Amino acid sequence: MDERLLNPISTRELERRWTAVRKTMAERKIDALVMQNNNDWLGGYVRWFTEMIFTPAFTSVAYTDEYQAELVADELKRRGYRTIGWVASGVMPHKFVARIERELAGKVKFVDATEFVDRVKAIKSEEEKDFIRKAARMQDEVFTRVLKRIEPGMTDNDVTALAQYEGRLLGSEQGLFLGSSAPLGQASRFIDRHLQARRLKPAEHFTLLIENNGPGGFYTEIARTIVLGKASNELIDGFESMREAQAHTLRLLKPGASCAEIAESHDEYMRGRALPPELRLYCHGQGYDLVERPLVRCDETMTIEEHMNLAVHPGYETPSIFAVICDNYLIESDGPGACLHKTPKQVFEV
């Protein structure tokens, strides 16, 4: 099977992850962790550990709801575990959790292990950081290829499908490709594929988000705006304001910093320039998950730490403009390192 594997993670890296988690498990007297995945973009827990028990079950087929739970419960009973740690049980199908807890009621103690797993998972190893850098380089190349081929007459879907195709050629496995076209003076938003039928016309613009994983399965994301002609002053000014907002957040992303305080500072920065405060998630961790902790917003308890991978994408929307920028950074001992994406921070005119 080895010849069929694309970009496998080394055994040494897997052992590093297991050792780090088992240390805390031993401290908390947790015998086993249980996690489950049925989502490609937000299923990073299972992939991070790589150990799987599976059976043909489908969330769209109700009578298979407990098939996976039966296997897991049998394995836990066979091994005689006494304390079981759930990892992100909130994303698991209800019947998966309910069946396991019913099968083992009175025999084991269930605890939530998500918090400590999240922190270990958020701190990237050198091998993981190498894959993350490759993902950013891949997205730079995807954007360059799209820039060379985008032209009037293409539908929004043609543009995002091209980005997806080029990404797959460069080693990507999956991801999101959001964007839309609009005349200058109208907002060109992030829109999903089922709303991407519009055709791009001369002198219009297209905002593109490339949010796919790279070789090895690690995510980064990049967003830029492309104009088929000359950009308006409003569009350029809006982009520059978000480039400056991104720089403001980057100055705050230092080890030990509070995510909630950074989010508050960003909103104050926006209000001080007569721009709306952030309503989305504008800065967050990434790894095997497209979105993982820490989240830079008011409810995050995790602090910024060295070796985290963060996407920073401030933006705002009015009826006449959608201004956004997106890039990834690895946190170093004194703050963010160099931008992982090398695509110039500008509005592109073609």
Coordinates of C-alpha atoms in Angstrom, one line a residue:
M1 CA 0.0 0.0 0.0
D2 CA 2.9 2.4 0.5
E3 CA 3.2 3.2 -3.2
R4 CA -0.4 4.4 -3.1
L5 CA 0.1 6.9 -0.3
L6 CA 0.3 10.6 -1.2
N7 CA 2.6 12.6 1.1
P8 CA 2.5 10.2 4.1
I9 CA 3.3 11.5 7.6
S10 CA 6.4 10.0 9.1
T11 CA 6.2 7.4 11.9
R12 CA 8.4 9.7 13.9
E13 CA 5.8 12.5 13.7
L14 CA 3.0 10.1 14.6
E15 CA 4.9 8.9 17.6
R16 CA 5.6 12.5 18.7
R17 CA 1.8 13.2 18.7
W18 CA 0.9 10.0 20.6
T19 CA 3.6 10.7 23.2
A20 CA 2.5 14.2 23.8
V21 CA -1.2 13.2 24.2
R22 CA -0.4 10.1 26.3
K23 CA 1.6 12.2 28.8
T24 CA -1.5 14.2 29.7
M25 CA -3.8 11.2 29.5
A26 CA -1.5 9.5 32.1
E27 CA -1.6 12.6 34.3
R28 CA -5.4 12.6 34.2
K29 CA -5.8 8.8 34.4
I30 CA -7.6 8.6 31.0
D31 CA -7.3 5.1 29.5
A32 CA -8.6 5.8 26.0
L33 CA -9.7 8.7 23.7
V34 CA -12.7 8.4 21.4
M35 CA -13.2 10.6 18.4
Q36 CA -15.3 10.3 15.2
N37 CA -15.2 11.9 11.8
N38 CA -17.7 12.2 8.9
N39 CA -16.6 15.5 7.5
D40 CA -13.7 16.1 5.1
W41 CA -12.9 19.7 6.0
L42 CA -13.4 19.6 9.8
G43 CA -12.4 16.0 10.6
G44 CA -8.8 16.7 11.7
Y45 CA -8.9 14.9 15.0
V46 CA -9.1 11.4 13.5
R47 CA -6.5 12.3 10.8
W48 CA -4.2 13.7 13.4
F49 CA -4.2 10.4 15.4
T50 CA -4.7 8.2 12.3
E51 CA -6.0 5.2 14.2
M52 CA -9.4 4.2 12.9
I53 CA -12.2 1.7 13.4
F54 CA -14.7 1.8 10.6
T55 CA -17.7 0.2 9.0
P56 CA -20.0 1.3 6.1
A57 CA -22.2 3.7 7.9
F58 CA -23.8 6.9 6.5
T59 CA -25.2 9.9 8.3
S60 CA -27.8 10.1 5.6
V61 CA -29.0 6.5 6.3
A62 CA -30.7 6.4 9.7
Y63 CA -30.6 2.7 10.2
T64 CA -26.8 2.7 10.2
D65 CA -26.6 5.4 12.9
E66 CA -25.3 3.0 15.6
Y67 CA -23.1 0.7 13.5
Q68 CA -19.9 2.6 14.3
A69 CA -20.9 2.9 18.0
E70 CA -21.3 -0.9 18.3
L71 CA -17.7 -1.4 17.1
V72 CA -16.2 1.2 19.4
A73 CA -18.2 0.0 22.4
D74 CA -17.1 -3.6 21.8
E75 CA -13.5 -2.5 21.6
L76 CA -13.6 -0.5 24.8
K77 CA -15.2 -3.4 26.7
R78 CA -12.7 -5.9 25.3
R79 CA -9.8 -3.8 26.5
G80 CA -11.3 -3.2 29.9
Y81 CA -10.9 0.6 29.9
R82 CA -12.3 2.5 32.9
T83 CA -11.9 6.2 32.0
I84 CA -12.8 7.3 28.5
G85 CA -12.1 10.7 27.1
W86 CA -14.4 12.2 24.5
V87 CA -12.7 14.4 21.9
A88 CA -15.1 16.9 20.4
S89 CA -18.2 14.8 21.1
G90 CA -20.3 17.8 20.1
V91 CA -19.6 17.1 16.4
M92 CA -20.4 13.4 16.7
P93 CA -23.8 12.0 15.7
H94 CA -26.1 11.8 18.7
K95 CA -26.7 8.1 18.4
F96 CA -23.0 7.4 18.2
V97 CA -22.4 9.0 21.6
A98 CA -25.6 7.7 23.2
R99 CA -25.1 4.1 22.2
I100 CA -21.5 4.0 23.5
E101 CA -22.5 5.6 26.8
R102 CA -25.5 3.3 27.1
E103 CA -23.4 0.2 26.4
L104 CA -20.8 1.2 29.0
A105 CA -23.1 2.7 31.6
G106 CA -21.9 1.9 35.1
K107 CA -18.7 0.3 33.8
V108 CA -16.6 3.3 32.8
K109 CA -16.3 7.0 33.6
F110 CA -16.6 9.5 30.7
V111 CA -14.7 12.8 30.7
D112 CA -14.1 15.5 28.1
A113 CA -10.5 15.5 26.8
T114 CA -11.0 18.0 24.0
E115 CA -9.3 21.0 25.6
F116 CA -5.9 19.4 26.1
V117 CA -6.0 17.7 22.7
D118 CA -6.8 21.0 21.1
R119 CA -3.7 22.6 22.5
V120 CA -1.4 19.8 21.6
K121 CA -2.8 19.7 18.1
A122 CA -2.5 23.5 17.7
I123 CA 1.3 23.5 18.3
K124 CA 2.9 22.5 15.1
S125 CA 6.0 20.3 14.8
E126 CA 8.8 21.0 12.3
E127 CA 7.4 18.4 10.0
E128 CA 3.9 19.8 10.2
K129 CA 5.2 23.3 9.6
D130 CA 7.0 22.1 6.5
F131 CA 3.7 20.7 5.1
I132 CA 2.0 24.0 6.0
R133 CA 4.6 26.0 4.0
K134 CA 4.1 23.7 1.1
A135 CA 0.3 24.4 1.2
A136 CA 0.9 28.1 1.1
R137 CA 3.4 27.8 -1.9
M138 CA 0.8 25.6 -3.7
Q139 CA -1.9 28.2 -3.2
D140 CA 0.4 30.9 -4.5
E141 CA 0.9 28.8 -7.7
V142 CA -2.8 28.1 -8.0
F143 CA -3.5 31.9 -7.8
T144 CA -0.8 32.6 -10.4
R145 CA -2.4 30.0 -12.8
V146 CA -5.9 31.4 -12.3
L147 CA -4.6 34.9 -12.9
K148 CA -3.2 33.8 -16.3
R149 CA -6.4 32.3 -17.5
I150 CA -9.2 34.3 -16.0
E151 CA -11.1 36.2 -18.8
P152 CA -14.5 37.6 -19.7
G153 CA -17.1 35.0 -20.5
M154 CA -16.0 32.6 -17.8
T155 CA -18.6 31.8 -15.1
D156 CA -17.8 32.3 -11.5
N157 CA -17.9 28.5 -11.3
D158 CA -15.3 28.2 -14.2
V159 CA -12.9 30.3 -12.1
T160 CA -13.3 28.4 -8.9
A161 CA -13.3 25.0 -10.7
L162 CA -10.0 26.1 -12.4
A163 CA -8.5 26.8 -8.9
Q164 CA -9.7 23.4 -7.7
Y165 CA -8.3 21.6 -10.7
E166 CA -4.9 23.3 -10.5
G167 CA -4.8 22.6 -6.7
R168 CA -5.4 18.9 -7.3
L169 CA -2.6 18.8 -9.9
L170 CA -0.3 20.3 -7.2
G171 CA -1.2 17.8 -4.5
S172 CA -4.3 19.2 -2.8
E173 CA -7.0 16.7 -1.7
Q174 CA -10.0 18.9 -0.8
G175 CA -11.1 22.3 0.2
L176 CA -13.4 25.3 -0.5
F177 CA -13.2 27.7 -3.4
L178 CA -15.4 30.7 -2.8
G179 CA -15.9 33.8 -4.9
S180 CA -18.0 35.8 -7.3
S181 CA -17.9 38.4 -10.0
A182 CA -19.6 41.8 -10.0
P183 CA -19.4 45.2 -11.8
L184 CA -17.2 47.7 -10.1
G185 CA -19.4 49.5 -7.6
Q186 CA -21.1 46.3 -6.4
A187 CA -19.8 43.9 -3.8
S188 CA -18.0 40.8 -5.1
R189 CA -18.6 38.4 -2.3
F190 CA -17.4 35.0 -1.2
I191 CA -20.2 32.8 -2.6
D192 CA -20.3 29.0 -2.8
R193 CA -20.6 27.0 -6.0
H194 CA -24.4 26.6 -6.3
L195 CA -24.5 30.5 -6.7
Q196 CA -21.6 30.8 -9.1
A197 CA -23.5 30.8 -12.5
R198 CA -22.9 34.4 -13.3
R199 CA -20.6 35.2 -16.2
L200 CA -17.7 37.6 -15.8
K201 CA -17.7 40.7 -18.1
P202 CA -14.9 43.1 -19.1
A203 CA -14.1 45.8 -16.6
E204 CA -15.6 43.7 -13.7
H205 CA -13.9 42.2 -10.7
F206 CA -13.7 38.9 -9.0
T207 CA -12.9 38.1 -5.3
L208 CA -11.4 34.7 -4.9
L209 CA -10.8 32.6 -1.8
I210 CA -8.6 29.5 -2.2
E211 CA -9.0 27.5 1.0
N212 CA -7.7 24.0 0.1
N213 CA -5.3 21.8 1.8
G214 CA -1.9 21.1 0.4
P215 CA 0.3 18.0 0.2
G216 CA 0.0 16.1 3.4
G217 CA -3.5 17.5 4.2
F218 CA -2.7 20.7 6.0
Y219 CA -4.7 23.8 5.3
T220 CA -3.8 27.4 4.6
E221 CA -5.9 30.0 2.7
I222 CA -5.4 33.0 0.5
A223 CA -7.8 35.7 -0.8
R224 CA -7.2 38.4 -3.4
T225 CA -9.4 40.5 -5.8
I226 CA -8.8 40.4 -9.5
V227 CA -10.1 43.2 -11.9
L228 CA -10.5 42.6 -15.6
G229 CA -9.4 46.1 -16.4
K230 CA -8.6 49.1 -14.1
A231 CA -9.6 48.9 -10.4
S232 CA -11.6 51.7 -8.9
N233 CA -10.2 53.9 -6.2
E234 CA -12.9 52.6 -3.8
L235 CA -11.7 49.0 -4.4
I236 CA -8.1 49.8 -4.0
D237 CA -8.7 51.9 -0.9
G238 CA -10.9 49.2 0.6
F239 CA -8.2 46.6 0.0
E240 CA -5.5 48.8 1.5
S241 CA -7.6 49.4 4.6
M242 CA -7.8 45.6 5.1
R243 CA -4.1 45.2 4.5
E244 CA -3.5 47.7 7.2
A245 CA -6.0 45.9 9.5
Q246 CA -4.2 42.6 8.9
A247 CA -0.9 44.3 9.8
H248 CA -2.5 45.6 13.0
T249 CA -3.6 42.1 14.1
L250 CA -0.1 40.7 13.2
R251 CA 1.5 43.1 15.6
L252 CA -0.6 41.7 18.4
L253 CA -0.1 38.0 17.6
K254 CA 2.6 37.3 20.2
P255 CA 3.1 34.3 22.4
G256 CA 1.0 34.7 25.5
A257 CA -1.4 37.2 23.9
S258 CA -5.2 36.9 24.7
C259 CA -7.3 36.1 21.6
A260 CA -10.2 37.9 23.1
E261 CA -8.2 41.1 23.6
I262 CA -6.8 40.9 20.0
A263 CA -10.4 40.6 18.7
E264 CA -11.4 43.6 20.7
S265 CA -8.5 45.6 19.5
H266 CA -9.3 44.7 15.9
D267 CA -12.9 45.9 16.3
E268 CA -11.6 49.2 17.9
Y269 CA -9.3 49.6 15.0
M270 CA -12.1 49.2 12.5
R271 CA -14.5 51.5 14.3
G272 CA -11.7 54.1 14.5
R273 CA -11.7 54.2 10.7
A274 CA -15.4 54.3 10.3
L275 CA -15.5 50.7 9.3
P276 CA -17.8 48.0 10.7
P277 CA -16.6 45.7 13.5
E278 CA -16.0 42.1 12.6
L279 CA -19.1 39.9 12.3
R280 CA -17.3 36.8 11.0
L281 CA -14.4 34.8 12.3
Y282 CA -11.5 36.9 10.9
C283 CA -8.4 35.1 12.4
H284 CA -8.1 31.4 13.4
G285 CA -5.8 28.4 13.6
Q286 CA -5.5 25.9 10.8
G287 CA -4.0 22.4 10.5
Y288 CA -5.8 19.3 9.3
D289 CA -8.9 21.2 10.0
L290 CA -9.9 24.2 7.8
V291 CA -10.8 25.9 11.1
E292 CA -9.2 24.9 14.3
R293 CA -8.3 26.6 17.6
P294 CA -7.3 29.1 18.6
L295 CA -10.1 31.4 17.3
V296 CA -9.3 35.1 17.6
R297 CA -12.7 36.2 19.0
C298 CA -14.3 37.1 22.3
D299 CA -15.0 33.6 23.6
E300 CA -11.6 31.9 23.0
T301 CA -9.7 30.8 26.2
M302 CA -6.6 29.6 24.5
T303 CA -3.7 32.1 24.2
I304 CA -1.4 32.6 21.2
E305 CA 1.6 30.3 21.4
E306 CA 4.8 29.8 19.4
H307 CA 4.5 27.3 16.5
M308 CA 0.8 27.9 15.8
N309 CA -0.4 28.4 12.2
L310 CA -2.9 31.2 11.9
A311 CA -5.0 32.5 8.9
V312 CA -5.6 36.3 9.2
H313 CA -8.4 37.6 7.0
P314 CA -10.0 40.8 8.0
G315 CA -12.7 42.1 5.7
Y316 CA -15.8 44.3 5.5
E317 CA -18.8 44.6 3.1
T318 CA -21.0 47.4 1.9
P319 CA -23.4 47.4 -1.0
S320 CA -20.7 48.8 -3.2
I321 CA -17.6 46.8 -2.0
F322 CA -16.4 43.6 -0.4
A323 CA -12.9 44.3 0.8
V324 CA -10.8 41.4 2.1
I325 CA -7.3 40.0 2.4
C326 CA -6.2 36.6 3.6
D327 CA -2.8 35.0 4.3
N328 CA -1.2 32.6 6.7
Y329 CA 1.5 33.1 9.3
L330 CA 3.5 30.8 11.7
I331 CA 4.0 32.2 15.2
E332 CA 7.6 32.5 16.2
S333 CA 9.1 33.3 19.6
D334 CA 8.5 37.1 19.2
G335 CA 5.4 37.0 17.0
P336 CA 4.5 36.1 13.4
G337 CA 7.2 35.1 11.0
A338 CA 7.3 36.1 7.4
C339 CA 4.0 35.7 5.5
L340 CA 3.8 32.2 4.2
H341 CA 2.1 33.3 1.0
K342 CA 4.3 35.2 -1.4
T343 CA 1.5 36.5 -3.6
P344 CA 1.8 40.3 -3.5
K345 CA -0.7 42.0 -1.2
Q346 CA -2.5 44.0 -3.8
V347 CA -5.6 44.2 -6.1
F348 CA -4.6 42.5 -9.4
E349 CA -5.5 44.2 -12.7
V350 CA -5.4 41.9 -15.8

